[in-house]
């Protein structure tokens, strides 16, 4: 963060231009609360943002800038590093390889800016994985793409809501593959990344609950084949010996309830649906996705491109506002 500016400079990637990204970005960037927390610069397509503003009935000035440092922050102004990759007649709500490629380029440019220290953090609007793949960029999602672009071998996905934070040991792989991949070293590294993120965000002694793999965390061998004892317990013993307050393995069917009432600051989920399901029940609109372990802060909305309502002005900007808030908070702490 530039010492002359107390507010962090956040690069906001526009995501898939055929989805709701432009429509949630416009109100989120113009929101006075956002401008009180950070200096957001969109990396995307200026014409598409103008079109979104018309759909929303919002009066604003969308200004193309060559670099984030050139941006000016005044009410009613949206700064955008304009890559100009979308045709004017790109329809909303339809899968497009052109939009998929553009979404990739927005993220690639943001990664370059972040590594060059031209922005303090990244906040991402949703991309469409099918469109991304159709454009020849075969990544499971933002998390893996950003890890590749920044040269990081291993990162973790964290979902954050007002009531609970969840970090995942495995994410976008099949359940059988996930159980196979889980091992003490991976569990330990995941817990450490979560612990470090909470400490960086201002919690010096977070309490971390670690889920088991099987129902009732195996219930002393009744369920499964000893996966908890083999894959999780050794990691927790090592972490606790080093002063990390990591508790478990916990039955996943109660861990999230206990976290929501305040018993745990962070839950460690072993696989995708174990963590995503409870968070999305709590409210997908309020959820934020964080990538932990990158050389830069990265947050995202916890919803998809919503092609069914794209271009209608119905998309809610609450998750984007929250994603920008958390990006600003973590980037300031950096």
GROMACS .gro file of C-alpha atoms in nm:
model
  334
    1UNK     CA    1   0.000   0.000   0.000
    2UNK     CA    2   0.137   0.342  -0.098
    3UNK     CA    3   0.228   0.539   0.212
    4UNK     CA    4   0.071   0.851   0.060
    5UNK     CA    5  -0.267   0.678   0.043
    6UNK     CA    6  -0.417   0.528   0.361
    7UNK     CA    7  -0.666   0.322   0.161
    8UNK     CA    8  -0.557   0.003  -0.021
    9UNK     CA    9  -0.573  -0.009  -0.401
   10UNK     CA   10  -0.786  -0.309  -0.501
   11UNK     CA   11  -0.792  -0.452  -0.852
   12UNK     CA   12  -1.144  -0.574  -0.927
   13UNK     CA   13  -1.163  -0.822  -1.217
   14UNK     CA   14  -1.489  -0.804  -1.415
   15UNK     CA   15  -1.538  -1.180  -1.455
   16UNK     CA   16  -1.748  -1.319  -1.737
   17UNK     CA   17  -1.900  -1.024  -1.921
   18UNK     CA   18  -2.206  -1.229  -2.017
   19UNK     CA   19  -2.288  -1.286  -1.650
   20UNK     CA   20  -2.386  -1.061  -1.360
   21UNK     CA   21  -2.032  -0.939  -1.289
   22UNK     CA   22  -2.074  -0.595  -1.449
   23UNK     CA   23  -2.410  -0.547  -1.276
   24UNK     CA   24  -2.277  -0.620  -0.927
   25UNK     CA   25  -1.955  -0.426  -0.983
   26UNK     CA   26  -2.120  -0.094  -1.075
   27UNK     CA   27  -2.318  -0.042  -0.750
   28UNK     CA   28  -2.044  -0.199  -0.535
   29UNK     CA   29  -1.774   0.035  -0.666
   30UNK     CA   30  -1.998   0.340  -0.637
   31UNK     CA   31  -2.107   0.252  -0.282
   32UNK     CA   32  -1.984   0.520  -0.036
   33UNK     CA   33  -1.890   0.250   0.215
   34UNK     CA   34  -1.662   0.087  -0.044
   35UNK     CA   35  -1.494   0.418  -0.125
   36UNK     CA   36  -1.441   0.473   0.246
   37UNK     CA   37  -1.248   0.146   0.273
   38UNK     CA   38  -1.046   0.113  -0.047
   39UNK     CA   39  -0.962   0.253  -0.391
   40UNK     CA   40  -1.119   0.007  -0.638
   41UNK     CA   41  -0.999  -0.012  -0.997
   42UNK     CA   42  -1.185  -0.247  -1.232
   43UNK     CA   43  -0.984  -0.459  -1.474
   44UNK     CA   44  -1.229  -0.534  -1.751
   45UNK     CA   45  -1.429  -0.366  -2.024
   46UNK     CA   46  -1.541  -0.004  -1.998
   47UNK     CA   47  -1.820  -0.037  -2.255
   48UNK     CA   48  -1.969  -0.335  -2.073
   49UNK     CA   49  -1.971  -0.146  -1.744
   50UNK     CA   50  -2.147   0.145  -1.911
   51UNK     CA   51  -2.407  -0.096  -2.047
   52UNK     CA   52  -2.456  -0.241  -1.698
   53UNK     CA   53  -2.504   0.109  -1.556
   54UNK     CA   54  -2.779   0.175  -1.813
   55UNK     CA   55  -2.950  -0.153  -1.724
   56UNK     CA   56  -2.940  -0.057  -1.356
   57UNK     CA   57  -3.052   0.300  -1.421
   58UNK     CA   58  -2.740   0.433  -1.249
   59UNK     CA   59  -2.577   0.758  -1.353
   60UNK     CA   60  -2.199   0.735  -1.336
   61UNK     CA   61  -1.882   0.811  -1.530
   62UNK     CA   62  -1.682   0.508  -1.646
   63UNK     CA   63  -1.327   0.625  -1.713
   64UNK     CA   64  -1.057   0.415  -1.881
   65UNK     CA   65  -0.712   0.443  -1.720
   66UNK     CA   66  -0.380   0.303  -1.838
   67UNK     CA   67  -0.273   0.187  -1.492
   68UNK     CA   68  -0.418   0.178  -1.139
   69UNK     CA   69  -0.185   0.461  -1.036
   70UNK     CA   70  -0.362   0.687  -1.287
   71UNK     CA   71  -0.704   0.640  -1.127
   72UNK     CA   72  -0.886   0.927  -0.959
   73UNK     CA   73  -1.145   0.861  -0.691
   74UNK     CA   74  -1.442   1.090  -0.684
   75UNK     CA   75  -1.812   1.012  -0.623
   76UNK     CA   76  -1.986   0.874  -0.930
   77UNK     CA   77  -1.665   0.773  -1.109
   78UNK     CA   78  -1.562   0.416  -1.198
   79UNK     CA   79  -1.198   0.364  -1.297
   80UNK     CA   80  -1.125   0.075  -1.532
   81UNK     CA   81  -0.812  -0.068  -1.688
   82UNK     CA   82  -0.993  -0.130  -2.016
   83UNK     CA   83  -0.874  -0.438  -2.205
   84UNK     CA   84  -1.145  -0.389  -2.469
   85UNK     CA   85  -1.195  -0.758  -2.542
   86UNK     CA   86  -1.575  -0.781  -2.560
   87UNK     CA   87  -1.786  -0.709  -2.871
   88UNK     CA   88  -2.064  -0.455  -2.822
   89UNK     CA   89  -2.330  -0.709  -2.920
   90UNK     CA   90  -2.222  -0.978  -2.670
   91UNK     CA   91  -2.553  -1.110  -2.529
   92UNK     CA   92  -2.609  -1.139  -2.158
   93UNK     CA   93  -2.689  -1.481  -2.018
   94UNK     CA   94  -2.534  -1.693  -2.294
   95UNK     CA   95  -2.218  -1.901  -2.285
   96UNK     CA   96  -1.943  -1.734  -2.488
   97UNK     CA   97  -1.582  -1.844  -2.546
   98UNK     CA   98  -1.503  -1.478  -2.619
   99UNK     CA   99  -1.628  -1.378  -2.274
  100UNK     CA  100  -1.444  -1.675  -2.123
  101UNK     CA  101  -1.116  -1.565  -2.278
  102UNK     CA  102  -1.171  -1.206  -2.167
  103UNK     CA  103  -1.237  -1.323  -1.809
  104UNK     CA  104  -0.904  -1.508  -1.816
  105UNK     CA  105  -0.722  -1.200  -1.944
  106UNK     CA  106  -0.870  -0.982  -1.668
  107UNK     CA  107  -0.735  -1.221  -1.405
  108UNK     CA  108  -0.399  -1.250  -1.581
  109UNK     CA  109  -0.362  -0.872  -1.588
  110UNK     CA  110  -0.463  -0.843  -1.222
  111UNK     CA  111  -0.204  -1.102  -1.125
  112UNK     CA  112   0.064  -0.908  -1.313
  113UNK     CA  113  -0.035  -0.586  -1.138
  114UNK     CA  114  -0.039  -0.751  -0.798
  115UNK     CA  115   0.300  -0.920  -0.837
  116UNK     CA  116   0.441  -0.586  -0.956
  117UNK     CA  117   0.295  -0.427  -0.640
  118UNK     CA  118   0.079  -0.189  -0.845
  119UNK     CA  119  -0.229  -0.303  -0.652
  120UNK     CA  120  -0.259  -0.417  -0.290
  121UNK     CA  121  -0.516  -0.690  -0.346
  122UNK     CA  122  -0.747  -0.859  -0.594
  123UNK     CA  123  -1.124  -0.895  -0.580
  124UNK     CA  124  -1.287  -1.110  -0.848
  125UNK     CA  125  -1.631  -1.110  -1.004
  126UNK     CA  126  -1.749  -1.458  -1.111
  127UNK     CA  127  -1.625  -1.631  -1.423
  128UNK     CA  128  -1.796  -1.920  -1.601
  129UNK     CA  129  -1.583  -2.234  -1.598
  130UNK     CA  130  -1.742  -2.377  -1.912
  131UNK     CA  131  -1.674  -2.053  -2.101
  132UNK     CA  132  -1.320  -2.044  -1.961
  133UNK     CA  133  -1.257  -2.399  -2.084
  134UNK     CA  134  -1.421  -2.328  -2.421
  135UNK     CA  135  -1.165  -2.049  -2.464
  136UNK     CA  136  -0.883  -2.298  -2.409
  137UNK     CA  137  -0.799  -2.205  -2.047
  138UNK     CA  138  -0.848  -2.533  -1.863
  139UNK     CA  139  -0.848  -2.447  -1.492
  140UNK     CA  140  -1.105  -2.560  -1.234
  141UNK     CA  141  -1.160  -2.199  -1.127
  142UNK     CA  142  -1.011  -1.873  -1.000
  143UNK     CA  143  -0.821  -2.037  -0.716
  144UNK     CA  144  -0.613  -2.264  -0.934
  145UNK     CA  145  -0.576  -2.003  -1.209
  146UNK     CA  146  -0.435  -1.742  -0.971
  147UNK     CA  147  -0.200  -1.997  -0.815
  148UNK     CA  148  -0.064  -2.075  -1.163
  149UNK     CA  149  -0.031  -1.709  -1.262
  150UNK     CA  150   0.155  -1.615  -0.944
  151UNK     CA  151   0.379  -1.922  -0.939
  152UNK     CA  152   0.236  -2.074  -0.620
  153UNK     CA  153   0.210  -2.453  -0.597
  154UNK     CA  154  -0.051  -2.481  -0.323
  155UNK     CA  155  -0.325  -2.251  -0.198
  156UNK     CA  156  -0.644  -2.293   0.003
  157UNK     CA  157  -1.000  -2.177  -0.049
  158UNK     CA  158  -1.169  -2.003   0.245
  159UNK     CA  159  -1.537  -1.912   0.257
  160UNK     CA  160  -1.628  -1.632   0.494
  161UNK     CA  161  -1.969  -1.526   0.624
  162UNK     CA  162  -2.075  -1.319   0.921
  163UNK     CA  163  -2.130  -1.635   1.126
  164UNK     CA  164  -1.863  -1.878   1.012
  165UNK     CA  165  -1.534  -1.903   0.822
  166UNK     CA  166  -1.439  -2.227   0.648
  167UNK     CA  167  -1.110  -2.331   0.486
  168UNK     CA  168  -1.089  -2.640   0.266
  169UNK     CA  169  -0.824  -2.912   0.261
  170UNK     CA  170  -0.944  -3.018  -0.087
  171UNK     CA  171  -1.182  -2.844  -0.325
  172UNK     CA  172  -1.247  -2.910  -0.693
  173UNK     CA  173  -1.186  -3.283  -0.717
  174UNK     CA  174  -1.416  -3.586  -0.684
  175UNK     CA  175  -1.495  -3.720  -0.339
  176UNK     CA  176  -1.300  -4.045  -0.382
  177UNK     CA  177  -1.000  -3.847  -0.505
  178UNK     CA  178  -1.035  -3.602  -0.216
  179UNK     CA  179  -1.019  -3.874   0.049
  180UNK     CA  180  -0.716  -4.020  -0.127
  181UNK     CA  181  -0.539  -3.684  -0.142
  182UNK     CA  182  -0.592  -3.592   0.224
  183UNK     CA  183  -0.280  -3.664   0.428
  184UNK     CA  184  -0.124  -3.516   0.745
  185UNK     CA  185   0.107  -3.274   0.562
  186UNK     CA  186  -0.176  -3.125   0.355
  187UNK     CA  187  -0.401  -3.095   0.661
  188UNK     CA  188  -0.122  -2.925   0.855
  189UNK     CA  189  -0.044  -2.677   0.578
  190UNK     CA  190  -0.411  -2.592   0.532
  191UNK     CA  191  -0.462  -2.526   0.902
  192UNK     CA  192  -0.149  -2.311   0.908
  193UNK     CA  193  -0.270  -2.102   0.614
  194UNK     CA  194  -0.603  -2.046   0.787
  195UNK     CA  195  -0.435  -1.961   1.116
  196UNK     CA  196  -0.202  -1.711   0.948
  197UNK     CA  197  -0.490  -1.545   0.763
  198UNK     CA  198  -0.687  -1.490   1.084
  199UNK     CA  199  -0.381  -1.361   1.267
  200UNK     CA  200  -0.316  -1.121   0.979
  201UNK     CA  201  -0.677  -1.004   0.999
  202UNK     CA  202  -0.631  -0.915   1.367
  203UNK     CA  203  -0.714  -1.230   1.566
  204UNK     CA  204  -0.391  -1.328   1.747
  205UNK     CA  205  -0.522  -1.656   1.894
  206UNK     CA  206  -0.789  -1.807   1.669
  207UNK     CA  207  -0.970  -2.124   1.775
  208UNK     CA  208  -0.980  -2.366   1.481
  209UNK     CA  209  -1.216  -2.662   1.454
  210UNK     CA  210  -1.105  -2.940   1.220
  211UNK     CA  211  -1.369  -3.169   1.067
  212UNK     CA  212  -1.332  -3.542   1.030
  213UNK     CA  213  -1.382  -3.723   0.701
  214UNK     CA  214  -1.638  -3.984   0.803
  215UNK     CA  215  -1.976  -3.946   0.978
  216UNK     CA  216  -1.924  -3.863   1.347
  217UNK     CA  217  -1.551  -3.824   1.265
  218UNK     CA  218  -1.531  -4.202   1.242
  219UNK     CA  219  -1.671  -4.258   1.593
  220UNK     CA  220  -1.361  -4.443   1.715
  221UNK     CA  221  -1.340  -4.668   1.413
  222UNK     CA  222  -1.710  -4.744   1.379
  223UNK     CA  223  -1.730  -4.565   1.043
  224UNK     CA  224  -1.464  -4.574   0.775
  225UNK     CA  225  -1.120  -4.731   0.788
  226UNK     CA  226  -0.934  -4.517   1.040
  227UNK     CA  227  -0.893  -4.217   0.809
  228UNK     CA  228  -0.913  -3.968   1.094
  229UNK     CA  229  -0.636  -4.134   1.295
  230UNK     CA  230  -0.418  -4.179   0.987
  231UNK     CA  231  -0.472  -3.855   0.796
  232UNK     CA  232  -0.578  -3.586   1.046
  233UNK     CA  233  -0.470  -3.661   1.404
  234UNK     CA  234  -0.092  -3.649   1.338
  235UNK     CA  235  -0.127  -3.302   1.185
  236UNK     CA  236  -0.329  -3.172   1.480
  237UNK     CA  237  -0.082  -3.311   1.732
  238UNK     CA  238   0.204  -3.132   1.556
  239UNK     CA  239   0.013  -2.805   1.527
  240UNK     CA  240  -0.094  -2.806   1.891
  241UNK     CA  241   0.263  -2.875   2.000
  242UNK     CA  242   0.357  -2.552   1.822
  243UNK     CA  243   0.084  -2.346   1.988
  244UNK     CA  244  -0.186  -2.351   1.719
  245UNK     CA  245  -0.528  -2.402   1.880
  246UNK     CA  246  -0.656  -2.666   1.638
  247UNK     CA  247  -0.928  -2.893   1.779
  248UNK     CA  248  -1.068  -3.215   1.637
  249UNK     CA  249  -1.130  -3.421   1.440
  250UNK     CA  250  -1.488  -3.297   1.484
  251UNK     CA  251  -1.814  -3.445   1.353
  252UNK     CA  252  -1.895  -3.220   1.058
  253UNK     CA  253  -2.269  -3.235   1.128
  254UNK     CA  254  -2.224  -3.031   1.447
  255UNK     CA  255  -1.901  -2.837   1.384
  256UNK     CA  256  -2.068  -2.567   1.177
  257UNK     CA  257  -2.345  -2.514   1.431
  258UNK     CA  258  -2.085  -2.471   1.705
  259UNK     CA  259  -1.889  -2.228   1.488
  260UNK     CA  260  -2.201  -2.025   1.410
  261UNK     CA  261  -2.263  -1.971   1.782
  262UNK     CA  262  -1.903  -1.861   1.836
  263UNK     CA  263  -1.717  -2.169   1.960
  264UNK     CA  264  -1.474  -2.165   1.666
  265UNK     CA  265  -1.322  -1.882   1.464
  266UNK     CA  266  -1.254  -2.111   1.169
  267UNK     CA  267  -1.369  -2.454   1.053
  268UNK     CA  268  -1.141  -2.674   0.843
  269UNK     CA  269  -1.345  -2.879   0.594
  270UNK     CA  270  -1.195  -3.186   0.435
  271UNK     CA  271  -1.371  -3.161   0.099
  272UNK     CA  272  -1.575  -2.922  -0.114
  273UNK     CA  273  -1.935  -2.997  -0.019
  274UNK     CA  274  -1.855  -3.050   0.348
  275UNK     CA  275  -1.763  -2.682   0.369
  276UNK     CA  276  -1.970  -2.523   0.094
  277UNK     CA  277  -2.306  -2.676   0.189
  278UNK     CA  278  -2.337  -2.523   0.538
  279UNK     CA  279  -2.202  -2.186   0.426
  280UNK     CA  280  -2.452  -2.157   0.144
  281UNK     CA  281  -2.739  -2.248   0.374
  282UNK     CA  282  -2.632  -1.953   0.588
  283UNK     CA  283  -2.671  -1.724   0.287
  284UNK     CA  284  -2.489  -1.737  -0.044
  285UNK     CA  285  -2.546  -1.365  -0.105
  286UNK     CA  286  -2.346  -1.269   0.205
  287UNK     CA  287  -2.062  -1.514   0.149
  288UNK     CA  288  -1.714  -1.423   0.035
  289UNK     CA  289  -1.454  -1.653  -0.118
  290UNK     CA  290  -1.090  -1.594  -0.024
  291UNK     CA  291  -0.780  -1.756  -0.172
  292UNK     CA  292  -0.527  -1.812   0.105
  293UNK     CA  293  -0.158  -1.868   0.033
  294UNK     CA  294  -0.110  -1.637  -0.266
  295UNK     CA  295   0.151  -1.360  -0.253
  296UNK     CA  296  -0.143  -1.116  -0.267
  297UNK     CA  297  -0.483  -1.090  -0.105
  298UNK     CA  298  -0.767  -1.228  -0.318
  299UNK     CA  299  -1.135  -1.225  -0.236
  300UNK     CA  300  -1.441  -1.303  -0.446
  301UNK     CA  301  -1.816  -1.310  -0.434
  302UNK     CA  302  -1.949  -1.652  -0.338
  303UNK     CA  303  -2.196  -1.677  -0.625
  304UNK     CA  304  -2.170  -1.764  -0.992
  305UNK     CA  305  -2.232  -1.582  -1.318
  306UNK     CA  306  -2.611  -1.627  -1.278
  307UNK     CA  307  -2.681  -1.637  -1.652
  308UNK     CA  308  -3.053  -1.675  -1.576
  309UNK     CA  309  -3.079  -1.317  -1.448
  310UNK     CA  310  -2.780  -1.153  -1.621
  311UNK     CA  311  -2.874  -0.835  -1.802
  312UNK     CA  312  -3.198  -0.787  -1.609
  313UNK     CA  313  -3.072  -0.565  -1.327
  314UNK     CA  314  -3.192  -0.814  -1.063
  315UNK     CA  315  -2.850  -0.921  -0.931
  316UNK     CA  316  -2.772  -0.824  -0.572
  317UNK     CA  317  -2.444  -0.641  -0.507
  318UNK     CA  318  -2.421  -0.729  -0.136
  319UNK     CA  319  -2.168  -1.009  -0.176
  320UNK     CA  320  -1.944  -0.792  -0.396
  321UNK     CA  321  -1.954  -0.509  -0.142
  322UNK     CA  322  -1.858  -0.758   0.128
  323UNK     CA  323  -1.582  -0.907  -0.089
  324UNK     CA  324  -1.436  -0.560  -0.141
  325UNK     CA  325  -1.463  -0.493   0.233
  326UNK     CA  326  -1.268  -0.805   0.321
  327UNK     CA  327  -1.010  -0.740   0.048
  328UNK     CA  328  -0.958  -0.392   0.192
  329UNK     CA  329  -0.939  -0.522   0.548
  330UNK     CA  330  -0.682  -0.791   0.471
  331UNK     CA  331  -0.481  -0.569   0.237
  332UNK     CA  332  -0.464  -0.296   0.502
  333UNK     CA  333  -0.338  -0.551   0.753
  334UNK     CA  334  -0.071  -0.655   0.505
   0.00000   0.00000   0.00000
